[in-house]
Amino acid sequence: MRKLVALALALVAAFVFAPGPLAAVGPGHGLGDPQRLGTALRGAFADSWNAGRRSPELTRVVDYWLRYHLVKAVIAALLLAVLVAIALRLRHWAAASAVAGAGLLALATVMANVQGAIAPFSSLLPMLLEGPDAEHGVLAQVRRELAAGGPGRPLLRSMVGDFARYHEAMAVIAALVAIGLVTVSVVLWRRFAATRAAVFAALGAVTALASLAVLVIVVANTGTANDPAPALAALFDGGW
């Protein structure tokens, strides 16, 4: 048990400190610093917007962000596996429930980072609002074209399509997770019926409630994926 706890703590530390440096190896050199990443993103996006297509620099930033999410997803998945192993070894229901809660947080982190890896450009968009151009210039043009509701320039159409894919990805991921959680809950309740061990009842309840929450995520993301433009406009207006 001690080795598993130590491994879990090591993975938490790796999740915090490792993704940036690892993703910045090679073509992502210099992007591991959040401030540099934001500056590079805003500059590359402005150049791409004015040129009407994605620039090589914006592609470099997006590729870095994809690798960043992949690293985080792998580490979070390993942490989830370790937390599940710990929870199954505990015999006190309160401790097992606490570890299960941490496991659900790790699961949510895996889901979010897989989504970010599938549509890294959309995952980067909130960073555009953090710079000095948050109210003027290029972003103001983006807001006007989104408000106009027309087809817009090619880059804007690409952004709307990517935003739809971003939410489609989460809808599919969450649906698969919901099926998995329901299956696990059924198994745990059967274990409880056979053993009368309170720990199985506690874990079964946690996973059942989590499956309901994940179903809400499925519905919300499906709706946004079917009509992404208003949600994208809300993002640029600071409402997401």
PDB file of C-alpha atoms in Angstrom:
ATOM      1  CA  MET A   1       0.000   0.000   0.000  1.00  0.00           C
ATOM      2  CA  ARG A   2       2.799   2.425   0.861  1.00  0.00           C
ATOM      3  CA  LYS A   3       4.373   1.911  -2.537  1.00  0.00           C
ATOM      4  CA  LEU A   4       1.061   2.664  -4.245  1.00  0.00           C
ATOM      5  CA  VAL A   5       0.599   5.851  -2.212  1.00  0.00           C
ATOM      6  CA  ALA A   6       4.154   6.942  -3.008  1.00  0.00           C
ATOM      7  CA  LEU A   7       3.555   6.231  -6.690  1.00  0.00           C
ATOM      8  CA  ALA A   8       0.324   8.248  -6.603  1.00  0.00           C
ATOM      9  CA  LEU A   9       2.137  11.230  -5.061  1.00  0.00           C
ATOM     10  CA  ALA A  10       4.910  10.958  -7.647  1.00  0.00           C
ATOM     11  CA  LEU A  11       2.360  10.952 -10.451  1.00  0.00           C
ATOM     12  CA  VAL A  12       0.641  14.037  -9.013  1.00  0.00           C
ATOM     13  CA  ALA A  13       3.998  15.831  -9.004  1.00  0.00           C
ATOM     14  CA  ALA A  14       4.684  14.659 -12.567  1.00  0.00           C
ATOM     15  CA  PHE A  15       1.268  15.898 -13.681  1.00  0.00           C
ATOM     16  CA  VAL A  16       2.045  19.361 -12.346  1.00  0.00           C
ATOM     17  CA  PHE A  17       5.638  19.752 -13.483  1.00  0.00           C
ATOM     18  CA  ALA A  18       6.341  17.374 -16.402  1.00  0.00           C
ATOM     19  CA  PRO A  19       3.865  18.167 -19.221  1.00  0.00           C
ATOM     20  CA  GLY A  20       5.241  21.566 -20.217  1.00  0.00           C
ATOM     21  CA  PRO A  21       8.914  20.570 -20.488  1.00  0.00           C
ATOM     22  CA  LEU A  22       8.119  17.256 -22.197  1.00  0.00           C
ATOM     23  CA  ALA A  23       5.768  18.813 -24.745  1.00  0.00           C
ATOM     24  CA  ALA A  24       8.290  21.581 -25.465  1.00  0.00           C
ATOM     25  CA  VAL A  25      10.971  19.153 -26.635  1.00  0.00           C
ATOM     26  CA  GLY A  26      11.777  19.563 -30.330  1.00  0.00           C
ATOM     27  CA  PRO A  27       9.493  21.852 -32.356  1.00  0.00           C
ATOM     28  CA  GLY A  28       7.837  23.132 -29.173  1.00  0.00           C
ATOM     29  CA  HIS A  29      11.055  24.655 -27.854  1.00  0.00           C
ATOM     30  CA  GLY A  30      10.356  27.821 -25.896  1.00  0.00           C
ATOM     31  CA  LEU A  31       6.633  27.184 -25.431  1.00  0.00           C
ATOM     32  CA  GLY A  32       6.898  25.454 -22.062  1.00  0.00           C
ATOM     33  CA  ASP A  33       6.620  28.783 -20.258  1.00  0.00           C
ATOM     34  CA  PRO A  34       2.930  29.796 -19.968  1.00  0.00           C
ATOM     35  CA  GLN A  35       3.659  33.472 -20.579  1.00  0.00           C
ATOM     36  CA  ARG A  36       5.658  32.736 -23.729  1.00  0.00           C
ATOM     37  CA  LEU A  37       2.968  30.341 -24.883  1.00  0.00           C
ATOM     38  CA  GLY A  38       0.265  32.975 -24.505  1.00  0.00           C
ATOM     39  CA  THR A  39       2.329  35.598 -26.312  1.00  0.00           C
ATOM     40  CA  ALA A  40       3.187  33.206 -29.133  1.00  0.00           C
ATOM     41  CA  LEU A  41      -0.451  32.144 -29.468  1.00  0.00           C
ATOM     42  CA  ARG A  42      -1.822  35.674 -29.662  1.00  0.00           C
ATOM     43  CA  GLY A  43       0.780  36.779 -32.173  1.00  0.00           C
ATOM     44  CA  ALA A  44       0.358  33.685 -34.343  1.00  0.00           C
ATOM     45  CA  PHE A  45      -3.427  33.950 -34.216  1.00  0.00           C
ATOM     46  CA  ALA A  46      -3.363  37.618 -35.277  1.00  0.00           C
ATOM     47  CA  ASP A  47      -1.059  36.790 -38.186  1.00  0.00           C
ATOM     48  CA  SER A  48      -3.275  33.874 -39.211  1.00  0.00           C
ATOM     49  CA  TRP A  49      -6.444  35.955 -38.974  1.00  0.00           C
ATOM     50  CA  ASN A  50      -5.011  38.708 -41.136  1.00  0.00           C
ATOM     51  CA  ALA A  51      -3.617  36.195 -43.649  1.00  0.00           C
ATOM     52  CA  GLY A  52      -6.875  34.236 -43.785  1.00  0.00           C
ATOM     53  CA  ARG A  53      -5.287  30.867 -43.000  1.00  0.00           C
ATOM     54  CA  ARG A  54      -3.405  29.135 -40.224  1.00  0.00           C
ATOM     55  CA  SER A  55       0.242  30.216 -40.175  1.00  0.00           C
ATOM     56  CA  PRO A  56       3.169  27.828 -39.565  1.00  0.00           C
ATOM     57  CA  GLU A  57       3.707  29.473 -36.167  1.00  0.00           C
ATOM     58  CA  LEU A  58       0.110  28.881 -35.139  1.00  0.00           C
ATOM     59  CA  THR A  59       0.450  25.264 -36.275  1.00  0.00           C
ATOM     60  CA  ARG A  60       3.565  24.950 -34.099  1.00  0.00           C
ATOM     61  CA  VAL A  61       1.686  26.305 -31.083  1.00  0.00           C
ATOM     62  CA  VAL A  62      -1.301  24.022 -31.670  1.00  0.00           C
ATOM     63  CA  ASP A  63       0.964  20.980 -32.103  1.00  0.00           C
ATOM     64  CA  TYR A  64       2.698  21.820 -28.832  1.00  0.00           C
ATOM     65  CA  TRP A  65      -0.656  22.030 -27.078  1.00  0.00           C
ATOM     66  CA  LEU A  66      -1.663  18.643 -28.492  1.00  0.00           C
ATOM     67  CA  ARG A  67       1.495  17.059 -27.072  1.00  0.00           C
ATOM     68  CA  TYR A  68       0.900  18.855 -23.760  1.00  0.00           C
ATOM     69  CA  HIS A  69      -2.561  17.332 -23.443  1.00  0.00           C
ATOM     70  CA  LEU A  70      -1.312  13.891 -24.448  1.00  0.00           C
ATOM     71  CA  VAL A  71       1.335  13.925 -21.724  1.00  0.00           C
ATOM     72  CA  LYS A  72      -1.198  15.063 -19.135  1.00  0.00           C
ATOM     73  CA  ALA A  73      -3.726  12.452 -20.267  1.00  0.00           C
ATOM     74  CA  VAL A  74      -1.184   9.619 -19.939  1.00  0.00           C
ATOM     75  CA  ILE A  75      -0.056  10.721 -16.468  1.00  0.00           C
ATOM     76  CA  ALA A  76      -3.645  11.192 -15.275  1.00  0.00           C
ATOM     77  CA  ALA A  77      -4.601   7.747 -16.608  1.00  0.00           C
ATOM     78  CA  LEU A  78      -1.713   6.163 -14.703  1.00  0.00           C
ATOM     79  CA  LEU A  79      -2.758   8.040 -11.566  1.00  0.00           C
ATOM     80  CA  LEU A  80      -6.337   6.820 -12.016  1.00  0.00           C
ATOM     81  CA  ALA A  81      -5.141   3.214 -12.237  1.00  0.00           C
ATOM     82  CA  VAL A  82      -3.103   3.610  -9.047  1.00  0.00           C
ATOM     83  CA  LEU A  83      -6.019   5.211  -7.176  1.00  0.00           C
ATOM     84  CA  VAL A  84      -8.338   2.381  -8.237  1.00  0.00           C
ATOM     85  CA  ALA A  85      -5.793  -0.132  -6.946  1.00  0.00           C
ATOM     86  CA  ILE A  86      -5.604   1.735  -3.631  1.00  0.00           C
ATOM     87  CA  ALA A  87      -9.397   1.988  -3.270  1.00  0.00           C
ATOM     88  CA  LEU A  88      -9.859  -1.736  -3.847  1.00  0.00           C
ATOM     89  CA  ARG A  89      -7.360  -2.512  -1.086  1.00  0.00           C
ATOM     90  CA  LEU A  90      -9.097  -0.384   1.526  1.00  0.00           C
ATOM     91  CA  ARG A  91     -11.642  -1.936   3.849  1.00  0.00           C
ATOM     92  CA  HIS A  92     -13.027   1.191   5.516  1.00  0.00           C
ATOM     93  CA  TRP A  93     -15.862   2.670   3.443  1.00  0.00           C
ATOM     94  CA  ALA A  94     -15.036   6.308   4.291  1.00  0.00           C
ATOM     95  CA  ALA A  95     -11.401   5.973   3.207  1.00  0.00           C
ATOM     96  CA  ALA A  96     -12.393   4.064   0.091  1.00  0.00           C
ATOM     97  CA  SER A  97     -14.966   6.752  -0.795  1.00  0.00           C
ATOM     98  CA  ALA A  98     -12.367   9.482  -0.385  1.00  0.00           C
ATOM     99  CA  VAL A  99      -9.918   7.698  -2.664  1.00  0.00           C
ATOM    100  CA  ALA A 100     -12.753   7.005  -5.126  1.00  0.00           C
ATOM    101  CA  GLY A 101     -13.486  10.743  -5.174  1.00  0.00           C
ATOM    102  CA  ALA A 102      -9.855  11.431  -5.996  1.00  0.00           C
ATOM    103  CA  GLY A 103     -10.100   8.765  -8.698  1.00  0.00           C
ATOM    104  CA  LEU A 104     -13.111  10.494 -10.236  1.00  0.00           C
ATOM    105  CA  LEU A 105     -11.136  13.733 -10.310  1.00  0.00           C
ATOM    106  CA  ALA A 106      -8.346  11.899 -12.113  1.00  0.00           C
ATOM    107  CA  LEU A 107     -10.910  10.429 -14.511  1.00  0.00           C
ATOM    108  CA  ALA A 108     -12.306  13.893 -15.261  1.00  0.00           C
ATOM    109  CA  THR A 109      -8.754  15.066 -15.906  1.00  0.00           C
ATOM    110  CA  VAL A 110      -8.176  12.217 -18.357  1.00  0.00           C
ATOM    111  CA  MET A 111     -11.405  13.090 -20.161  1.00  0.00           C
ATOM    112  CA  ALA A 112     -10.559  16.787 -20.422  1.00  0.00           C
ATOM    113  CA  ASN A 113      -7.060  16.150 -21.714  1.00  0.00           C
ATOM    114  CA  VAL A 114      -8.150  13.587 -24.291  1.00  0.00           C
ATOM    115  CA  GLN A 115     -10.669  16.174 -25.473  1.00  0.00           C
ATOM    116  CA  GLY A 116      -7.893  18.775 -25.625  1.00  0.00           C
ATOM    117  CA  ALA A 117      -5.682  16.433 -27.614  1.00  0.00           C
ATOM    118  CA  ILE A 118      -8.471  15.788 -30.126  1.00  0.00           C
ATOM    119  CA  ALA A 119      -9.171  19.505 -30.656  1.00  0.00           C
ATOM    120  CA  PRO A 120      -6.151  21.409 -29.315  1.00  0.00           C
ATOM    121  CA  PHE A 121      -6.919  24.612 -31.221  1.00  0.00           C
ATOM    122  CA  SER A 122     -10.258  25.047 -29.437  1.00  0.00           C
ATOM    123  CA  SER A 123      -8.615  24.180 -26.144  1.00  0.00           C
ATOM    124  CA  LEU A 124      -6.232  27.112 -26.696  1.00  0.00           C
ATOM    125  CA  LEU A 125      -8.916  29.688 -27.462  1.00  0.00           C
ATOM    126  CA  PRO A 126      -9.493  30.880 -23.861  1.00  0.00           C
ATOM    127  CA  MET A 127      -5.846  31.982 -23.772  1.00  0.00           C
ATOM    128  CA  LEU A 128      -6.574  34.496 -26.504  1.00  0.00           C
ATOM    129  CA  LEU A 129      -8.714  36.461 -24.067  1.00  0.00           C
ATOM    130  CA  GLU A 130      -5.924  36.857 -21.523  1.00  0.00           C
ATOM    131  CA  GLY A 131      -3.741  39.276 -23.486  1.00  0.00           C
ATOM    132  CA  PRO A 132      -3.857  43.011 -24.211  1.00  0.00           C
ATOM    133  CA  ASP A 133      -6.007  42.436 -27.306  1.00  0.00           C
ATOM    134  CA  ALA A 134      -8.925  41.151 -25.250  1.00  0.00           C
ATOM    135  CA  GLU A 135     -11.158  44.100 -26.208  1.00  0.00           C
ATOM    136  CA  HIS A 136      -9.697  45.522 -29.407  1.00  0.00           C
ATOM    137  CA  GLY A 137      -8.078  44.586 -32.697  1.00  0.00           C
ATOM    138  CA  VAL A 138      -8.273  41.078 -34.025  1.00  0.00           C
ATOM    139  CA  LEU A 139     -10.547  39.717 -31.326  1.00  0.00           C
ATOM    140  CA  ALA A 140     -13.017  42.506 -31.962  1.00  0.00           C
ATOM    141  CA  GLN A 141     -13.103  41.434 -35.605  1.00  0.00           C
ATOM    142  CA  VAL A 142     -13.730  37.841 -34.551  1.00  0.00           C
ATOM    143  CA  ARG A 143     -16.626  38.956 -32.360  1.00  0.00           C
ATOM    144  CA  ARG A 144     -18.157  41.029 -35.166  1.00  0.00           C
ATOM    145  CA  GLU A 145     -17.979  38.181 -37.687  1.00  0.00           C
ATOM    146  CA  LEU A 146     -19.444  35.711 -35.195  1.00  0.00           C
ATOM    147  CA  ALA A 147     -22.245  38.149 -34.374  1.00  0.00           C
ATOM    148  CA  ALA A 148     -22.958  38.647 -38.091  1.00  0.00           C
ATOM    149  CA  GLY A 149     -23.793  34.963 -38.362  1.00  0.00           C
ATOM    150  CA  GLY A 150     -22.507  34.622 -41.922  1.00  0.00           C
ATOM    151  CA  PRO A 151     -20.036  32.073 -43.233  1.00  0.00           C
ATOM    152  CA  GLY A 152     -17.121  34.366 -42.388  1.00  0.00           C
ATOM    153  CA  ARG A 153     -13.568  34.003 -43.510  1.00  0.00           C
ATOM    154  CA  PRO A 154     -11.979  30.550 -43.872  1.00  0.00           C
ATOM    155  CA  LEU A 155     -10.132  30.705 -40.558  1.00  0.00           C
ATOM    156  CA  LEU A 156     -13.360  31.487 -38.722  1.00  0.00           C
ATOM    157  CA  ARG A 157     -15.113  28.565 -40.397  1.00  0.00           C
ATOM    158  CA  SER A 158     -12.222  26.378 -39.332  1.00  0.00           C
ATOM    159  CA  MET A 159     -12.572  27.628 -35.760  1.00  0.00           C
ATOM    160  CA  VAL A 160     -16.302  26.878 -35.695  1.00  0.00           C
ATOM    161  CA  GLY A 161     -15.681  23.382 -37.085  1.00  0.00           C
ATOM    162  CA  ASP A 162     -12.930  22.695 -34.587  1.00  0.00           C
ATOM    163  CA  PHE A 163     -15.138  23.961 -31.756  1.00  0.00           C
ATOM    164  CA  ALA A 164     -17.854  21.528 -32.836  1.00  0.00           C
ATOM    165  CA  ARG A 165     -15.290  18.693 -32.882  1.00  0.00           C
ATOM    166  CA  TYR A 166     -14.116  19.758 -29.403  1.00  0.00           C
ATOM    167  CA  HIS A 167     -17.604  19.223 -27.986  1.00  0.00           C
ATOM    168  CA  GLU A 168     -18.322  16.146 -30.085  1.00  0.00           C
ATOM    169  CA  ALA A 169     -15.210  14.592 -28.597  1.00  0.00           C
ATOM    170  CA  MET A 170     -16.369  15.208 -25.041  1.00  0.00           C
ATOM    171  CA  ALA A 171     -19.858  13.923 -25.821  1.00  0.00           C
ATOM    172  CA  VAL A 172     -18.408  10.620 -27.072  1.00  0.00           C
ATOM    173  CA  ILE A 173     -15.825  10.390 -24.278  1.00  0.00           C
ATOM    174  CA  ALA A 174     -18.437  11.077 -21.610  1.00  0.00           C
ATOM    175  CA  ALA A 175     -20.867   8.548 -23.112  1.00  0.00           C
ATOM    176  CA  LEU A 176     -18.195   5.843 -22.984  1.00  0.00           C
ATOM    177  CA  VAL A 177     -17.260   6.814 -19.427  1.00  0.00           C
ATOM    178  CA  ALA A 178     -20.919   6.735 -18.367  1.00  0.00           C
ATOM    179  CA  ILE A 179     -21.271   3.190 -19.715  1.00  0.00           C
ATOM    180  CA  GLY A 180     -18.110   2.194 -17.884  1.00  0.00           C
ATOM    181  CA  LEU A 181     -19.240   3.755 -14.599  1.00  0.00           C
ATOM    182  CA  VAL A 182     -22.633   2.069 -14.763  1.00  0.00           C
ATOM    183  CA  THR A 183     -20.942  -1.280 -15.409  1.00  0.00           C
ATOM    184  CA  VAL A 184     -18.542  -0.792 -12.508  1.00  0.00           C
ATOM    185  CA  SER A 185     -21.390   0.266 -10.225  1.00  0.00           C
ATOM    186  CA  VAL A 186     -23.368  -2.886 -11.048  1.00  0.00           C
ATOM    187  CA  VAL A 187     -20.319  -5.057 -10.315  1.00  0.00           C
ATOM    188  CA  LEU A 188     -19.710  -3.291  -7.000  1.00  0.00           C
ATOM    189  CA  TRP A 189     -23.316  -3.628  -5.881  1.00  0.00           C
ATOM    190  CA  ARG A 190     -23.201  -7.335  -6.726  1.00  0.00           C
ATOM    191  CA  ARG A 191     -20.036  -7.630  -4.642  1.00  0.00           C
ATOM    192  CA  PHE A 192     -21.857  -5.884  -1.807  1.00  0.00           C
ATOM    193  CA  ALA A 193     -24.813  -8.283  -2.112  1.00  0.00           C
ATOM    194  CA  ALA A 194     -22.437 -11.240  -1.928  1.00  0.00           C
ATOM    195  CA  THR A 195     -20.175 -10.000   0.883  1.00  0.00           C
ATOM    196  CA  ARG A 196     -22.177  -7.308   2.723  1.00  0.00           C
ATOM    197  CA  ALA A 197     -18.963  -5.290   2.903  1.00  0.00           C
ATOM    198  CA  ALA A 198     -19.845  -1.610   3.288  1.00  0.00           C
ATOM    199  CA  VAL A 199     -16.881  -0.553   1.165  1.00  0.00           C
ATOM    200  CA  PHE A 200     -18.511  -2.043  -1.948  1.00  0.00           C
ATOM    201  CA  ALA A 201     -21.778  -0.242  -1.254  1.00  0.00           C
ATOM    202  CA  ALA A 202     -19.940   3.065  -0.829  1.00  0.00           C
ATOM    203  CA  LEU A 203     -17.969   2.638  -4.051  1.00  0.00           C
ATOM    204  CA  GLY A 204     -21.094   1.500  -5.888  1.00  0.00           C
ATOM    205  CA  ALA A 205     -22.956   4.619  -4.778  1.00  0.00           C
ATOM    206  CA  VAL A 206     -20.082   6.911  -5.780  1.00  0.00           C
ATOM    207  CA  THR A 207     -19.826   5.429  -9.263  1.00  0.00           C
ATOM    208  CA  ALA A 208     -23.604   5.462  -9.765  1.00  0.00           C
ATOM    209  CA  LEU A 209     -23.846   9.156  -8.868  1.00  0.00           C
ATOM    210  CA  ALA A 210     -20.830   9.917 -11.044  1.00  0.00           C
ATOM    211  CA  SER A 211     -22.494   8.222 -14.029  1.00  0.00           C
ATOM    212  CA  LEU A 212     -25.487  10.571 -13.688  1.00  0.00           C
ATOM    213  CA  ALA A 213     -23.196  13.606 -13.650  1.00  0.00           C
ATOM    214  CA  VAL A 214     -21.383  12.347 -16.737  1.00  0.00           C
ATOM    215  CA  LEU A 215     -24.688  11.906 -18.572  1.00  0.00           C
ATOM    216  CA  VAL A 216     -25.355  15.619 -18.022  1.00  0.00           C
ATOM    217  CA  ILE A 217     -22.016  16.314 -19.685  1.00  0.00           C
ATOM    218  CA  VAL A 218     -23.046  14.149 -22.634  1.00  0.00           C
ATOM    219  CA  VAL A 219     -26.258  16.114 -23.140  1.00  0.00           C
ATOM    220  CA  ALA A 220     -24.615  19.528 -22.767  1.00  0.00           C
ATOM    221  CA  ASN A 221     -21.782  18.795 -25.172  1.00  0.00           C
ATOM    222  CA  THR A 222     -24.061  17.172 -27.721  1.00  0.00           C
ATOM    223  CA  GLY A 223     -26.161  20.319 -27.827  1.00  0.00           C
ATOM    224  CA  THR A 224     -23.126  22.560 -28.281  1.00  0.00           C
ATOM    225  CA  ALA A 225     -21.663  20.298 -30.966  1.00  0.00           C
ATOM    226  CA  ASN A 226     -24.896  20.540 -32.958  1.00  0.00           C
ATOM    227  CA  ASP A 227     -24.860  24.357 -32.843  1.00  0.00           C
ATOM    228  CA  PRO A 228     -21.293  25.487 -32.032  1.00  0.00           C
ATOM    229  CA  ALA A 229     -21.324  29.087 -33.327  1.00  0.00           C
ATOM    230  CA  PRO A 230     -23.340  30.654 -30.442  1.00  0.00           C
ATOM    231  CA  ALA A 231     -21.146  28.918 -27.857  1.00  0.00           C
ATOM    232  CA  LEU A 232     -18.014  30.100 -29.647  1.00  0.00           C
ATOM    233  CA  ALA A 233     -19.394  33.641 -29.717  1.00  0.00           C
ATOM    234  CA  ALA A 234     -20.086  33.376 -25.983  1.00  0.00           C
ATOM    235  CA  LEU A 235     -16.492  32.271 -25.435  1.00  0.00           C
ATOM    236  CA  PHE A 236     -15.146  35.357 -27.204  1.00  0.00           C
ATOM    237  CA  ASP A 237     -17.585  37.515 -25.266  1.00  0.00           C
ATOM    238  CA  GLY A 238     -16.187  36.124 -22.039  1.00  0.00           C
ATOM    239  CA  GLY A 239     -19.211  34.013 -21.207  1.00  0.00           C
ATOM    240  CA  TRP A 240     -17.632  30.552 -21.235  1.00  0.00           C
TER     241      TRP A 240
END
